[in-house]
mmCIF file of C-alpha atoms and ligand atoms in Angstrom:
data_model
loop_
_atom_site.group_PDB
_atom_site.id
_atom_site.type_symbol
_atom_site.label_atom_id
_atom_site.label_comp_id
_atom_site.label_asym_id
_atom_site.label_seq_id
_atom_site.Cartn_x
_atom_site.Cartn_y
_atom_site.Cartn_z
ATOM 1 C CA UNK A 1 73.751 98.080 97.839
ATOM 2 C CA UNK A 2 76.387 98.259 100.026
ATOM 3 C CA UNK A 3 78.231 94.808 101.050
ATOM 4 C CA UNK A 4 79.985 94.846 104.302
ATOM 5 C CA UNK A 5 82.158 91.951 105.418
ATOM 6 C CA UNK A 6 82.276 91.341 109.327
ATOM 7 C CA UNK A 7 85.798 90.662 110.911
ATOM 8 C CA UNK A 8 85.810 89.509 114.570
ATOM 9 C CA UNK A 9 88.413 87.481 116.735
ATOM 10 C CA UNK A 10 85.958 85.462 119.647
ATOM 11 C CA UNK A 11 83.030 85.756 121.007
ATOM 12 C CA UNK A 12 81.095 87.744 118.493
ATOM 13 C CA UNK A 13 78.162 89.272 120.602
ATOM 14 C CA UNK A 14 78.830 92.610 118.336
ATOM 15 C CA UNK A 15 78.438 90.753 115.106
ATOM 16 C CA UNK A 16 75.319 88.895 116.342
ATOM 17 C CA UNK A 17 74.018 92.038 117.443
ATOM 18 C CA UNK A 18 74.192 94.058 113.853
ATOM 19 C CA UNK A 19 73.171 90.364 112.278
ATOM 20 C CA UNK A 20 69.950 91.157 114.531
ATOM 21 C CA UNK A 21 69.629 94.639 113.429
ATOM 22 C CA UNK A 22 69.711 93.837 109.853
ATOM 23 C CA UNK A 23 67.277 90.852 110.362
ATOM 24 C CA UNK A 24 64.513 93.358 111.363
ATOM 25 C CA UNK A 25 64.550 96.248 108.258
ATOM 26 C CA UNK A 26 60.663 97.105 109.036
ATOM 27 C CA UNK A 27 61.984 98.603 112.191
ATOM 28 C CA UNK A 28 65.635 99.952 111.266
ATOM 29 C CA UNK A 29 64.831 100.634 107.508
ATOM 30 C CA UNK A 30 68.632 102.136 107.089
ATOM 31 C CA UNK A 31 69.330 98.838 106.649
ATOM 32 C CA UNK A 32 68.089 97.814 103.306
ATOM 33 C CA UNK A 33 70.812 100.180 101.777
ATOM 34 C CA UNK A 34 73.344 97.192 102.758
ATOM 35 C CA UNK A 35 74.557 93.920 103.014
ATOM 36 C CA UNK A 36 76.475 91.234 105.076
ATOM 37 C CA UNK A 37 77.829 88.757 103.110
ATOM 38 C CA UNK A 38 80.713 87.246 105.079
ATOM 39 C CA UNK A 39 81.909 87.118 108.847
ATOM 40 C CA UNK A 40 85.756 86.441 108.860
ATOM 41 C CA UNK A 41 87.437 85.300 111.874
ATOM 42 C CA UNK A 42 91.369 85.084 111.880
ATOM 43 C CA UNK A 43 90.595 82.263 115.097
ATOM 44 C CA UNK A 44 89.218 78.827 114.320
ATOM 45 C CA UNK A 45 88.050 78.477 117.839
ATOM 46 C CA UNK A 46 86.157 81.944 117.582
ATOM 47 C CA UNK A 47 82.617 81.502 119.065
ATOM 48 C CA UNK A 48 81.250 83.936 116.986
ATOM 49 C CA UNK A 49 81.387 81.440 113.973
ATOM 50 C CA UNK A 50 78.707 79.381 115.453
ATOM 51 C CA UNK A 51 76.406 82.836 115.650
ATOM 52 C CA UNK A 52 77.134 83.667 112.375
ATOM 53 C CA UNK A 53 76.156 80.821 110.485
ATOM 54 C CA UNK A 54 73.264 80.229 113.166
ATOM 55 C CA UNK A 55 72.654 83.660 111.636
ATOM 56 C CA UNK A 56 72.161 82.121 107.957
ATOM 57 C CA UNK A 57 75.466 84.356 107.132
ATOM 58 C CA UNK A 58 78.898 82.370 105.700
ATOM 59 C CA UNK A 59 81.721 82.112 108.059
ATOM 60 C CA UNK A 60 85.208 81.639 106.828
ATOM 61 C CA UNK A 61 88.521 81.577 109.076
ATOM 62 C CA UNK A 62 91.757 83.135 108.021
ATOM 63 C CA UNK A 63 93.799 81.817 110.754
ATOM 64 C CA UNK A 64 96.781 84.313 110.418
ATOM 65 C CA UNK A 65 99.066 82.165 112.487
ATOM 66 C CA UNK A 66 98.854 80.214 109.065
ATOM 67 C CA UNK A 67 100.802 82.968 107.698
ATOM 68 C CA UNK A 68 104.739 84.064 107.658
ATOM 69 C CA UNK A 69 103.837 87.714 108.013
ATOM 70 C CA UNK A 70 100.815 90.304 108.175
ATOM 71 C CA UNK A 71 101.026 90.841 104.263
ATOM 72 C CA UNK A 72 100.290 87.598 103.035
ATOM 73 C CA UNK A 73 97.329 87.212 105.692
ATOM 74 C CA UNK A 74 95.778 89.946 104.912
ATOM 75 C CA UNK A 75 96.639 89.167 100.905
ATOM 76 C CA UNK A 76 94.436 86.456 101.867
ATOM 77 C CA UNK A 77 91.726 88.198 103.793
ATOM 78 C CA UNK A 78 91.386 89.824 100.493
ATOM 79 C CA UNK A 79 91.032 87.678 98.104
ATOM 80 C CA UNK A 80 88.028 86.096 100.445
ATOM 81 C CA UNK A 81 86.470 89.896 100.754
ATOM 82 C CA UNK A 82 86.903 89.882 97.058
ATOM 83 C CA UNK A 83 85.302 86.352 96.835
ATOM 84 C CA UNK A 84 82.337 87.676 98.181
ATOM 85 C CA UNK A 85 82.562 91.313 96.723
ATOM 86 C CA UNK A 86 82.512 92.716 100.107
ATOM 87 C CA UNK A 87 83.755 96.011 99.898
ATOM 88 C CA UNK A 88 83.192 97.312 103.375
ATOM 89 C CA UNK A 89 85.094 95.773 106.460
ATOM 90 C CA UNK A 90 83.049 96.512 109.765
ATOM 91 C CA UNK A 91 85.235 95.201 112.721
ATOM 92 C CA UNK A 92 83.269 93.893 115.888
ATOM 93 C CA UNK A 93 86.274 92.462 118.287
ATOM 94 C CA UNK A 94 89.413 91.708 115.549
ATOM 95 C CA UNK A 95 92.430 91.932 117.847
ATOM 96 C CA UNK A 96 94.686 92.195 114.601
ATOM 97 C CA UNK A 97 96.199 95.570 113.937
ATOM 98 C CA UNK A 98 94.961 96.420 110.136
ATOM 99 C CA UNK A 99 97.917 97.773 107.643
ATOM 100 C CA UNK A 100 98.121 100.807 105.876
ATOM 101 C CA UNK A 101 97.975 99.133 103.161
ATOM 102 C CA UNK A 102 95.047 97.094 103.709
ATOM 103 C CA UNK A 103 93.329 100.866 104.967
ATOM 104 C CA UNK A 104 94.726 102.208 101.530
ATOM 105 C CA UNK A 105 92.331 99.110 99.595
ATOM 106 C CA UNK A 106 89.206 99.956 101.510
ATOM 107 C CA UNK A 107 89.970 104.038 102.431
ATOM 108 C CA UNK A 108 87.262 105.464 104.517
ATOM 109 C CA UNK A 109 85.432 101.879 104.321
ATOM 110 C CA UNK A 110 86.793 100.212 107.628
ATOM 111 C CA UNK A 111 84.588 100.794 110.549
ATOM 112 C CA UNK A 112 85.438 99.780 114.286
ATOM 113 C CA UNK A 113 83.878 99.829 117.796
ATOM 114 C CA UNK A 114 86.495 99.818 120.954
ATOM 115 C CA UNK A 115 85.287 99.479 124.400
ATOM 116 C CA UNK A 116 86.472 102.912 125.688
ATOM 117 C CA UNK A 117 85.638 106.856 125.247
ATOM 118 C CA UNK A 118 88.096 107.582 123.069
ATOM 119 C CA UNK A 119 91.296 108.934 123.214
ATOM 120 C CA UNK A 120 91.134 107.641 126.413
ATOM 121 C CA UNK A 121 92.295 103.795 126.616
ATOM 122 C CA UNK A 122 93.196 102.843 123.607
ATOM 123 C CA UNK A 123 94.959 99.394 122.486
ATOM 124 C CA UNK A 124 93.885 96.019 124.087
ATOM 125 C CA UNK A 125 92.465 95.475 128.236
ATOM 126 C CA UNK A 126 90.634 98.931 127.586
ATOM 127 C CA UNK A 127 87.872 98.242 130.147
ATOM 128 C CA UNK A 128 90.968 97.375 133.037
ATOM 129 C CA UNK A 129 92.720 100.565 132.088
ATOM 130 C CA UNK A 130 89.610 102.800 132.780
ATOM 131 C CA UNK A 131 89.151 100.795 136.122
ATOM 132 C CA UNK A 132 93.183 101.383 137.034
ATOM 133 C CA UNK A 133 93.060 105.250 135.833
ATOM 134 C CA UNK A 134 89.706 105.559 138.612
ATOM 135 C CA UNK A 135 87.247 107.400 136.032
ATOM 136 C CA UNK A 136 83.915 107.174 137.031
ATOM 137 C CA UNK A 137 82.017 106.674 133.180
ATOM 138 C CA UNK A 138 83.482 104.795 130.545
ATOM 139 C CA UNK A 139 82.084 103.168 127.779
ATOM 140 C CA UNK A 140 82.082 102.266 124.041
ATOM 141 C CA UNK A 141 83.136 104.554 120.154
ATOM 142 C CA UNK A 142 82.206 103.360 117.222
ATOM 143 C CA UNK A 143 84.879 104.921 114.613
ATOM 144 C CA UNK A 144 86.665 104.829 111.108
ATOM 145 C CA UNK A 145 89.896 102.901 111.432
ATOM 146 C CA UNK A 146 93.029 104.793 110.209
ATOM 147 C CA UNK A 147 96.144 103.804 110.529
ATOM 148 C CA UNK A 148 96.762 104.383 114.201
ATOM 149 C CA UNK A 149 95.844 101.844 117.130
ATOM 150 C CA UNK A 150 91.989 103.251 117.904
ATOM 151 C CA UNK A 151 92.782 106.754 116.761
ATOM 152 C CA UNK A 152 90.373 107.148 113.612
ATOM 153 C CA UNK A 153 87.295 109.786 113.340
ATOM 154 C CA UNK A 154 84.734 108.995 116.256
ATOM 155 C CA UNK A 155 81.415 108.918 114.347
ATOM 156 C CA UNK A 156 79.325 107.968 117.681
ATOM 157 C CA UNK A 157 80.444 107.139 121.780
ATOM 158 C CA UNK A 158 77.394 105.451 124.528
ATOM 159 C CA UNK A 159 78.546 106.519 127.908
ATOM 160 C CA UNK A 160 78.260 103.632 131.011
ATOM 161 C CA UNK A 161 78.876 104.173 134.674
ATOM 162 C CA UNK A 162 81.924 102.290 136.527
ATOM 163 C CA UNK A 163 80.794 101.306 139.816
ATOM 164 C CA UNK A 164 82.724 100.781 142.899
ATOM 165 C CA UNK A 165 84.333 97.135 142.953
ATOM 166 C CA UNK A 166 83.644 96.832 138.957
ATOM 167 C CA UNK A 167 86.218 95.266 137.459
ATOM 168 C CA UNK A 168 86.988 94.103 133.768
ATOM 169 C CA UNK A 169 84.948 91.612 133.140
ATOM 170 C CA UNK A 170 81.774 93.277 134.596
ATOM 171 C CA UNK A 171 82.862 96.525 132.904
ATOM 172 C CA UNK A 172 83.093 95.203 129.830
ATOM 173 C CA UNK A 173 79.652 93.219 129.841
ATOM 174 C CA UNK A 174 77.942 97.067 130.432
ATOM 175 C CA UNK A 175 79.941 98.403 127.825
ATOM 176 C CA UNK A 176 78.802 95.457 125.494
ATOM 177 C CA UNK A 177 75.035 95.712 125.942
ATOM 178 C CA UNK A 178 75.516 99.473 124.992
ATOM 179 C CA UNK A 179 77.528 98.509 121.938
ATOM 180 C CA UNK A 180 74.829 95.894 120.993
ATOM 181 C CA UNK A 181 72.330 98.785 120.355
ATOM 182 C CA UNK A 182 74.912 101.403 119.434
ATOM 183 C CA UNK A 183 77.227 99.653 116.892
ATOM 184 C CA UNK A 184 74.358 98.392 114.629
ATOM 185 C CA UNK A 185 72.343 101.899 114.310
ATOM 186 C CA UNK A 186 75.942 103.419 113.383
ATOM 187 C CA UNK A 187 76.881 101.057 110.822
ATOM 188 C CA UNK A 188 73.635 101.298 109.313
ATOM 189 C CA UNK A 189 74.021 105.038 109.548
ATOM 190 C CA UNK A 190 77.163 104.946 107.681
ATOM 191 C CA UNK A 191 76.582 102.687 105.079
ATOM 192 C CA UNK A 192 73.390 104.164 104.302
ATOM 193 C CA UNK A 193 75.214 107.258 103.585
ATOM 194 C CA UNK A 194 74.114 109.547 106.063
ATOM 195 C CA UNK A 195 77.583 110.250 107.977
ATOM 196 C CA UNK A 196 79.847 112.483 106.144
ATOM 197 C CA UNK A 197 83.483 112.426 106.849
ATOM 198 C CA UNK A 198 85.994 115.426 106.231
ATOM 199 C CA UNK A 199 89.548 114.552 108.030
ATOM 200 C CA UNK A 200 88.861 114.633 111.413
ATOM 201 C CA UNK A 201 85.510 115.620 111.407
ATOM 202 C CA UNK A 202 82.429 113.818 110.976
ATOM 203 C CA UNK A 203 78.390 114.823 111.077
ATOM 204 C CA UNK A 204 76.208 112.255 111.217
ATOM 205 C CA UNK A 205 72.127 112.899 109.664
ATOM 206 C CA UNK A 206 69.370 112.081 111.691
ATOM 207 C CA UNK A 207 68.739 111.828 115.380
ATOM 208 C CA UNK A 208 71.443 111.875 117.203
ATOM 209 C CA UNK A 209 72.799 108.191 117.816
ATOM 210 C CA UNK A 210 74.880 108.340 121.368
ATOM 211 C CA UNK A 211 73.270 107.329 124.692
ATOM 212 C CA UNK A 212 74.340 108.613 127.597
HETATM 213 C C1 GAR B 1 83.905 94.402 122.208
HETATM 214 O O1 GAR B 1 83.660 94.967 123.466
HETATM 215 C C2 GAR B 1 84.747 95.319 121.358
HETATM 216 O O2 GAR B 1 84.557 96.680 121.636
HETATM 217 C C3 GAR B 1 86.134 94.917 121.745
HETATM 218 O O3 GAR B 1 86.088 93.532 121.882
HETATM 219 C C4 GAR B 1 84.791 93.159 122.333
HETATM 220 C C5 GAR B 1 84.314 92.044 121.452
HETATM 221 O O4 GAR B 1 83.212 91.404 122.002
HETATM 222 N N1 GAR B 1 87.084 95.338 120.773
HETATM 223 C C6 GAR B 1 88.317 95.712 121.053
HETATM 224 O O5 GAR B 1 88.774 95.694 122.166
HETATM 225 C C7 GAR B 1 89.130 96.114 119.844
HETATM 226 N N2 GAR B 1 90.259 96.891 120.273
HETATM 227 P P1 GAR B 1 82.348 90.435 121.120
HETATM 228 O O6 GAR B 1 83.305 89.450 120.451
HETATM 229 O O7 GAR B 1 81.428 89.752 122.071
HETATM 230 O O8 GAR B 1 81.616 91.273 120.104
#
């Protein structure tokens, strides 16, 4: 059994979302390979908190301006993960840049959804930048975090329109509902071992699991 720890920064509509999808394992029976055991948020003001434990699942805060540098938080964050033998991280909004040597603990184990088509708009405001570059679809990749800024392995993308006189906030609430059925059937994918990851390159089993 897989035990995945979820990490989140705010308002934690992803991590209700997969808490959903592995409430329901007669209809997404991928799930039963794994587990949630924790939600960690490195804000105690994060809304998601409230979902989580609405959700039945522990919530725990790490607030890492508790901490003199990134080490020791995530030292922390560790010991916690270990707490609850989580030994897969899947990040639904953390707006902390990960270490390599947090990577290194849980290599190939760190999973991530940002709210752009990657490579394009990477790093925070992702949903402005689209609008400010003029593209005409955007929308969400769920990928393995390396050590980069949103430049791991893309193991699935969902494809949204941007309308005329969109801007961030409406963006990114189309983006979101797509991630809310996306994110949840990918994680599940992965952690039920049917996505297979060499470098770059990743095939995932099944159907495929983009919407466009
Ligand atoms: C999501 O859209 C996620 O892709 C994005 O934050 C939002 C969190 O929403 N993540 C990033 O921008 C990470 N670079 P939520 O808290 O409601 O799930």
């Amino acid at each position: 059994m897989n035990r995945f720890a979820i990490l989140f920064s705010g308002r934690g509509s992803n991590l209700e979302a997969i808490l959903q999808h592995w409430s329901r394992p007669e209809e997404n029976p991928d799930t039963r390979l794994s587990t949630p055991v924790l939600a960690l948020s490195n804000r105690p003001d994060a809304q998601g908190l409230e979902r989580a434990r609405a959700a039945g699942l522990p919530a725990k805060v790490i607030d890492h301006k508790s901490f003199a540098h990134r080490e020791a938080f995530e030292g922390a964050m560790i010991e916690a993960l270990d707490e609850v033998e989580a030994e897969w991280i899947v990040c639904a909004g953390f707006m902390r840049v990960l270490t390599p040597s947090f990577l290194k603990r849980y290599e190939g184990r760190v999973l991530n959804t940002h709210p752009s088509l990657l490579p394009a708009f990477p790093g925070i405001n992702a949903p402005e930048q689209a609008i400010a570059a003029g593209v005409t679809v955007s929308g969400c990749t769920v990928h393995f975090v390396d050590d980069g800024v949103d430049t791991g392995p893309i193991i699935a993308q969902g494809v949204v329109p941007v309308r005329p006189g969109d801007d961030g906030q409406v963006l990114g609430d189309r983006i979101r509902a797509v991630e809310h059925d996306l994110y949840p059937r990918a994680i599940a994918r992965v952690l039920s071992g049917q996505v297979h990851r060499e470098g770059r390159s990743v095939e995932v089993k099944g159907p495929p699991l983009g919407r466009s």
